[in-house]
Structures are given as C-alpha cells and as structure tokens.
Short mmCIF file of C-alpha atoms and ligand atoms in Angstrom, two decimals:
data_model
loop_
_atom_site.label_atom_id
_atom_site.label_comp_id
_atom_site.label_asym_id
_atom_site.label_seq_id
_atom_site.Cartn_x
_atom_site.Cartn_y
_atom_site.Cartn_z
CA UNK A 116 104.79 91.05 127.71
CA UNK A 117 103.91 93.26 124.65
CA UNK A 118 106.64 95.83 123.81
CA UNK A 119 106.09 99.38 123.42
CA UNK A 120 106.51 100.70 119.95
CA UNK A 121 106.85 104.27 119.02
CA UNK A 122 106.65 104.07 115.21
CA UNK A 123 107.41 107.19 113.13
CA UNK A 124 105.55 107.39 109.83
CA UNK A 125 106.77 110.69 107.85
CA UNK A 126 104.51 109.96 105.29
CA UNK A 127 105.02 111.72 101.56
CA UNK A 128 108.37 113.69 103.56
CA UNK A 129 111.83 114.21 103.33
CA UNK A 130 114.45 113.14 100.40
CA UNK A 131 117.23 111.25 100.26
CA UNK A 132 119.81 114.07 100.62
CA UNK A 133 118.06 114.64 104.54
CA UNK A 134 116.18 111.63 105.64
CA UNK A 135 119.28 110.41 107.16
CA UNK A 136 120.61 113.07 109.04
CA UNK A 137 116.74 113.56 110.54
CA UNK A 138 116.56 109.72 111.28
CA UNK A 139 120.59 109.69 113.12
CA UNK A 140 118.97 113.14 115.42
CA UNK A 141 116.00 111.12 116.04
CA UNK A 142 118.00 108.21 116.62
CA UNK A 143 120.20 109.63 118.93
CA UNK A 144 117.20 111.97 121.27
CA UNK A 145 115.47 108.94 121.58
CA UNK A 146 117.32 106.32 123.13
CA UNK A 147 114.85 104.90 126.32
CA UNK A 148 115.80 100.98 127.66
CA UNK A 149 112.25 99.03 126.46
CA UNK A 150 111.04 101.38 123.70
CA UNK A 151 111.22 99.71 120.44
CA UNK A 152 111.77 102.28 117.79
CA UNK A 153 110.74 102.52 114.14
CA UNK A 154 111.42 104.90 111.24
CA UNK A 155 108.87 104.76 108.32
CA UNK A 156 110.46 107.36 105.45
CA UNK A 157 109.70 107.25 101.71
CA UNK A 158 110.62 104.23 99.89
CA UNK A 159 113.39 106.58 97.94
CA UNK A 160 114.88 107.48 101.77
CA UNK A 161 115.06 103.70 102.76
CA UNK A 162 118.91 103.07 101.71
CA UNK A 163 119.18 105.98 103.42
CA UNK A 164 117.73 106.57 106.96
CA UNK A 165 119.21 102.50 106.82
CA UNK A 166 122.91 103.74 106.33
CA UNK A 167 121.79 106.44 108.72
CA UNK A 168 120.55 104.33 111.46
CA UNK A 169 123.70 101.82 111.40
CA UNK A 170 124.56 100.82 115.28
CA UNK A 171 120.89 101.75 116.08
CA UNK A 172 118.86 99.97 117.74
CA UNK A 173 116.15 101.65 115.60
CA UNK A 174 114.24 99.89 112.65
CA UNK A 175 112.91 100.50 109.41
CA UNK A 176 110.39 100.13 108.38
CA UNK A 177 108.00 100.68 104.34
CA UNK A 178 104.56 102.59 104.63
CA UNK A 179 103.42 100.28 102.38
CA UNK A 180 103.86 97.40 99.87
CA UNK A 181 101.72 96.28 96.83
CA UNK A 182 99.37 93.23 97.36
CA UNK A 183 101.35 91.32 94.36
CA UNK A 184 104.29 90.07 94.21
CA UNK A 185 105.69 91.62 90.85
CA UNK A 186 103.80 92.32 87.31
CA UNK A 187 103.16 95.28 85.39
CA UNK A 188 102.10 97.89 88.37
CA UNK A 189 103.04 100.76 87.21
CA UNK A 190 104.51 102.36 90.25
CA UNK A 191 104.37 99.73 92.86
CA UNK A 192 106.88 98.39 94.96
CA UNK A 193 106.98 94.72 96.28
CA UNK A 194 107.50 93.58 99.59
CA UNK A 195 110.63 91.13 98.59
CA UNK A 196 112.03 94.43 96.54
CA UNK A 197 112.52 95.32 100.12
CA UNK A 198 115.03 92.79 101.37
CA UNK A 199 118.04 94.84 103.18
CA UNK A 200 116.06 97.99 102.88
CA UNK A 201 113.16 97.62 105.36
CA UNK A 202 112.41 94.71 108.33
CA UNK A 203 108.53 96.83 109.20
CA UNK A 204 105.54 97.75 106.74
CA UNK A 205 102.61 99.73 107.69
CA UNK A 206 99.60 97.94 106.06
CA UNK A 207 96.33 99.71 105.60
CA UNK A 208 97.04 103.34 106.69
CA UNK A 209 93.72 105.18 106.34
CA UNK A 210 95.00 107.33 103.54
CA UNK A 211 95.93 104.61 101.34
CA UNK A 212 92.28 103.13 101.37
CA UNK A 213 91.28 106.27 101.10
CA UNK A 214 93.80 107.84 97.86
CA UNK A 215 94.67 104.69 96.32
CA UNK A 216 91.45 102.71 96.96
CA UNK A 217 92.88 99.64 99.10
CA UNK A 218 90.05 97.25 100.19
CA UNK A 219 90.15 94.91 103.27
CA UNK A 220 90.30 92.23 101.04
CA UNK A 221 93.95 93.48 99.45
CA UNK A 222 95.20 94.99 103.21
CA UNK A 223 94.92 91.03 103.57
CA UNK A 224 97.38 90.22 100.90
CA UNK A 225 99.81 92.89 101.53
CA UNK A 226 100.04 90.73 104.92
CA UNK A 227 100.61 87.77 103.36
CA UNK A 228 103.27 89.38 100.93
CA UNK A 229 104.53 91.06 104.11
CA UNK A 230 104.71 87.64 106.21
CA UNK A 231 106.53 85.94 102.98
CA UNK A 232 109.49 88.74 103.21
CA UNK A 233 110.41 88.41 107.14
CA UNK A 234 108.52 92.01 107.38
CA UNK A 235 106.93 92.57 110.04
CA UNK A 236 103.11 94.32 110.02
CA UNK A 237 101.51 97.22 111.51
CA UNK A 238 97.93 96.77 110.47
CA UNK A 239 95.87 100.40 110.59
CA UNK A 240 92.30 100.27 110.83
CA UNK A 241 89.91 103.01 112.33
CA UNK A 242 86.28 104.54 111.20
CA UNK A 243 85.65 107.93 110.02
CA UNK A 244 83.75 110.34 111.71
CA UNK A 245 80.44 109.26 110.74
CA UNK A 246 80.61 106.13 111.61
CA UNK A 247 81.99 107.20 115.11
CA UNK A 248 79.59 109.57 115.50
CA UNK A 249 76.48 106.88 114.84
CA UNK A 250 78.08 105.33 117.57
CA UNK A 251 79.30 102.72 114.71
CA UNK A 252 83.51 102.53 115.41
CA UNK A 253 83.93 98.95 117.06
CA UNK A 254 81.82 97.86 114.39
CA UNK A 255 83.51 99.38 111.45
CA UNK A 256 86.92 98.17 112.89
CA UNK A 257 85.76 94.72 113.02
CA UNK A 258 84.93 94.58 109.65
CA UNK A 259 88.09 95.82 108.68
CA UNK A 260 90.15 93.54 111.34
CA UNK A 261 87.85 90.78 109.83
CA UNK A 262 88.27 91.74 105.94
CA UNK A 263 91.95 91.75 106.58
CA UNK A 264 92.61 88.91 108.98
CA UNK A 265 90.33 85.93 108.36
CA UNK A 266 91.10 83.16 107.25
CA UNK A 267 94.20 83.82 108.16
CA UNK A 268 97.27 81.95 110.90
CA UNK A 269 96.88 83.72 114.23
CA UNK A 270 100.11 81.24 114.74
CA UNK A 271 101.43 82.93 111.64
CA UNK A 272 100.81 86.19 112.36
CA UNK A 273 101.60 86.52 115.72
CA UNK A 274 105.07 85.22 114.56
CA UNK A 275 105.74 87.70 112.58
CA UNK A 276 104.89 89.91 115.54
CA UNK A 277 101.33 91.38 113.81
CA UNK A 278 101.52 95.05 115.41
CA UNK A 279 97.61 96.52 114.90
CA UNK A 280 97.60 100.37 114.86
CA UNK A 281 94.18 101.97 115.88
CA UNK A 282 93.91 105.36 113.83
CA UNK A 283 90.79 107.07 113.68
CA UNK A 284 90.89 108.52 110.35
CA UNK A 285 89.06 112.17 112.15
CA UNK A 286 92.25 112.21 114.41
CA UNK A 287 95.30 111.86 111.34
CA UNK A 288 96.32 115.76 110.78
CA UNK A 289 93.75 116.89 112.04
CA UNK A 290 95.12 118.34 115.25
CA UNK A 291 92.56 116.28 116.59
CA UNK A 292 93.19 113.60 119.22
CA UNK A 293 90.76 110.26 120.58
CA UNK A 294 90.49 110.30 124.30
CA UNK A 295 92.99 107.94 126.09
CA UNK A 296 89.84 106.29 127.37
CA UNK A 297 88.22 105.84 123.85
CA UNK A 298 91.58 104.40 122.22
CA UNK A 299 91.49 101.55 125.27
CA UNK A 300 88.24 100.54 124.92
CA UNK A 301 88.73 100.46 120.89
CA UNK A 302 92.53 98.02 122.04
CA UNK A 303 90.25 96.40 124.10
CA UNK A 304 87.58 95.92 121.57
CA UNK A 305 90.50 94.74 118.59
CA UNK A 306 91.70 92.19 121.12
CA UNK A 307 88.41 90.45 121.73
CA UNK A 308 88.17 90.84 117.56
CA UNK A 309 91.02 89.05 117.47
CA UNK A 310 89.68 86.16 119.77
CA UNK A 311 86.57 85.53 118.03
CA UNK A 312 88.69 85.30 114.76
CA UNK A 313 90.35 82.02 116.61
CA UNK A 314 93.51 84.03 118.45
CA UNK A 315 92.85 82.52 121.60
CA UNK A 316 95.43 83.74 124.15
CA UNK A 317 97.52 85.21 121.82
CA UNK A 318 95.16 88.20 121.33
CA UNK A 319 96.53 89.82 124.21
CA UNK A 320 100.23 88.86 123.20
CA UNK A 321 99.49 91.66 119.88
CA UNK A 322 100.66 95.04 120.17
CA UNK A 323 97.94 97.89 120.01
CA UNK A 324 99.37 100.94 119.17
CA UNK A 325 97.01 104.49 118.90
CA UNK A 326 97.25 106.86 116.01
CA UNK A 327 95.90 110.24 115.08
CA UNK A 328 97.17 113.77 116.25
CA UNK A 329 100.28 112.38 118.53
CA UNK A 330 102.31 114.31 120.07
CA UNK A 331 104.50 114.90 123.38
CA UNK A 332 102.35 116.87 124.62
CA UNK A 333 99.15 114.16 124.55
CA UNK A 334 101.12 111.10 124.44
CA UNK A 335 100.53 110.35 128.20
CA UNK A 336 96.83 110.17 127.77
CA UNK A 337 97.51 107.10 125.63
CA UNK A 338 100.65 105.54 126.95
CA UNK A 339 98.53 105.57 130.79
CA UNK A 340 95.94 103.62 129.62
CA UNK A 341 97.30 99.82 129.94
CA UNK A 342 95.80 98.14 126.68
CA UNK A 343 97.45 100.67 124.58
CA UNK A 344 101.37 99.31 123.58
CA UNK A 345 102.61 102.96 122.02
CA UNK A 346 101.52 105.32 119.70
CA UNK A 347 102.51 105.52 115.48
CA UNK A 348 102.84 109.13 114.68
CA UNK A 349 102.61 110.92 111.76
CA UNK A 350 103.17 114.71 111.46
CA UNK A 351 105.22 115.11 114.96
CA UNK A 352 106.84 112.54 113.50
CA UNK A 353 109.54 114.83 111.83
CA UNK A 354 110.13 116.83 114.48
CA UNK A 355 113.14 115.73 116.99
CA UNK A 356 111.94 117.84 119.85
CA UNK A 357 108.23 116.21 120.09
CA UNK A 358 109.85 112.47 119.10
CA UNK A 359 112.26 113.22 122.21
CA UNK A 360 109.16 114.01 124.10
CA UNK A 361 107.45 111.05 122.65
CA UNK A 362 110.02 108.51 123.37
CA UNK A 363 110.78 109.41 126.57
CA UNK A 364 107.32 108.92 127.76
CA UNK A 365 106.61 105.46 126.22
CA UNK A 366 110.26 104.91 128.40
CA UNK A 367 107.85 105.72 131.13
CA UNK A 368 105.23 103.10 130.56
CA UNK A 369 108.84 100.76 129.49
CA UNK A 370 109.69 100.65 133.13
CA UNK A 371 106.65 100.92 134.63
CA UNK A 372 105.53 97.53 132.43
CA UNK A 373 108.97 95.86 133.44
CA UNK A 374 110.70 96.38 130.14
CA UNK A 375 113.72 98.00 129.47
C1 PEP B 208 100.05 108.66 110.69
O1 PEP B 208 100.13 108.68 109.40
O2 PEP B 208 99.57 107.80 110.76
C2 PEP B 208 99.36 109.80 111.92
C3 PEP B 208 98.93 109.08 112.76
O3 PEP B 208 99.02 111.08 111.51
P1 PEP B 208 99.28 112.24 112.13
O4 PEP B 208 99.74 111.91 113.27
O5 PEP B 208 99.92 113.18 112.40
O6 PEP B 208 97.72 112.35 113.01
#
C-alpha cells in the first residue's frame, strides 16, 4: 500500500524567527490519520522547524543537497550535514535545474548522497511547456528518470522510500495546474519507466506525487486519481488555511485507500 504524502516546499521563504511558528500552526491544523506530512523549509530554518515540530508526526525535509560529500563548494550543503536536522530531501526540483543548472547526472549523484545519509528522497521530474505542446512530455520525463536512476539499485532506492514528484514546469508557481487525468497518465508512465529500469513489482510501491499550483480548491482533482499519491505544494504551503484544506482532502483519500 502506497502512503499518501503531502509535502510542503517553502522555497526561499520564511526566516528562523517565523518558520517555527508557521510549522506549528500548520501541524496543528493538519492532523489527519493516514497522511504523511513533510515540511521543507530553507536550510537556515531547519533547526527551528525541527524544534517546533517536536511531538508532532510531521517530518522535516531539506530542499536540496550537493552531489559531493565535502570540499570547495562555497555556499553549498552536503547530505551528512543534515544529520539531526532533516529526514527527507527534495532533489532535482525544476527551479534548481533551471537556476543552478543541475543535470540529471548530478541529480543521480545527489540520490546516492541522500541514501548514504539516510535521507528519504523526493525526486522531481517534469517537462517545460514547449515539450508538452510538442507531445514530448512523457519522453522528457522518462529521460529525466533514466538520467537519475539508471544503474542505481532499485532495492536500495525502494528501501529508502523513494518518492517521485511529477511537476510540470509550466504549472509551478503559475496558477495554471495540470489536469488530474494528465497527472495520472504521467504517474502511470513513470511507473512504466521504473519497470523498464528493472524495478519489476517495486515500481507499484513508489509513491508518485503531483506538484504545480496545487491549492485546496484543485487538490481534489489529483487525489481522486488512484495513480497519484499526494502532492508537493509550493506557494500554498505557506498558508495554514490552504494546508488545512489540502491535508483534509488527502485524509479522505487515505481513508478510501484503507490507510489511517
Ligand atoms: C513546488 O515548488 O514544488 C511547487 C509545486 O510550487 P507551486 O505549488 O507554487 O506551483
């Protein structure tokens, strides 16, 4: 049975002074049996969020790690540095691919670092608008998956709880979400891609989330799709009312699937 996951990506928002309070408010308003909740604040707010969430069943995640273990990489953070601060990590977010030039090979190396550090990875994939309009969305996503996962051990990745987030780039932060049916079709394509990489039956156990302008008003469209197992939420994840609505809807899906 795949878990239902709602992960909050706060991106470059909040400070250590306000992040703890926001995390606590969100946690207290999103207690839904069967829903796995994750909050990913900026690095400098990880400790504040961890402390604020003590006693709450909400995981703390980082938004990235570097693909090397240590060295002359000014301004970067290596996976082992997150020990005690985070238990999840977002990898290959499209904003990192676009603004930091992250390649599929680097994203694959980050996966290795995350696993070695005991971090549960959320691997982000997604096409730009031109690719979707040209009918190449599945091909692009498949290439990203292959670039990051080929040659890596499905057993280890599966044991680490790999989560894949399908995030069409044209839907992120634009207010233009994908359709539920398209997200479900891509989730199916992602699992087919995993099978072609030798995952066998384990492909069915990997949670696939949708991300891209998710709100409490549109999340229903995604969570009614059996192939979709939750959401990676950006802008709306900074708003407690939105998170309360999104996680409440996720609770319905969790109950319908016999979780919680
Ligand atoms: C994201 O940052 O992963 C994201 C999906 O952002 P937004 O919800 O703002 O589109």
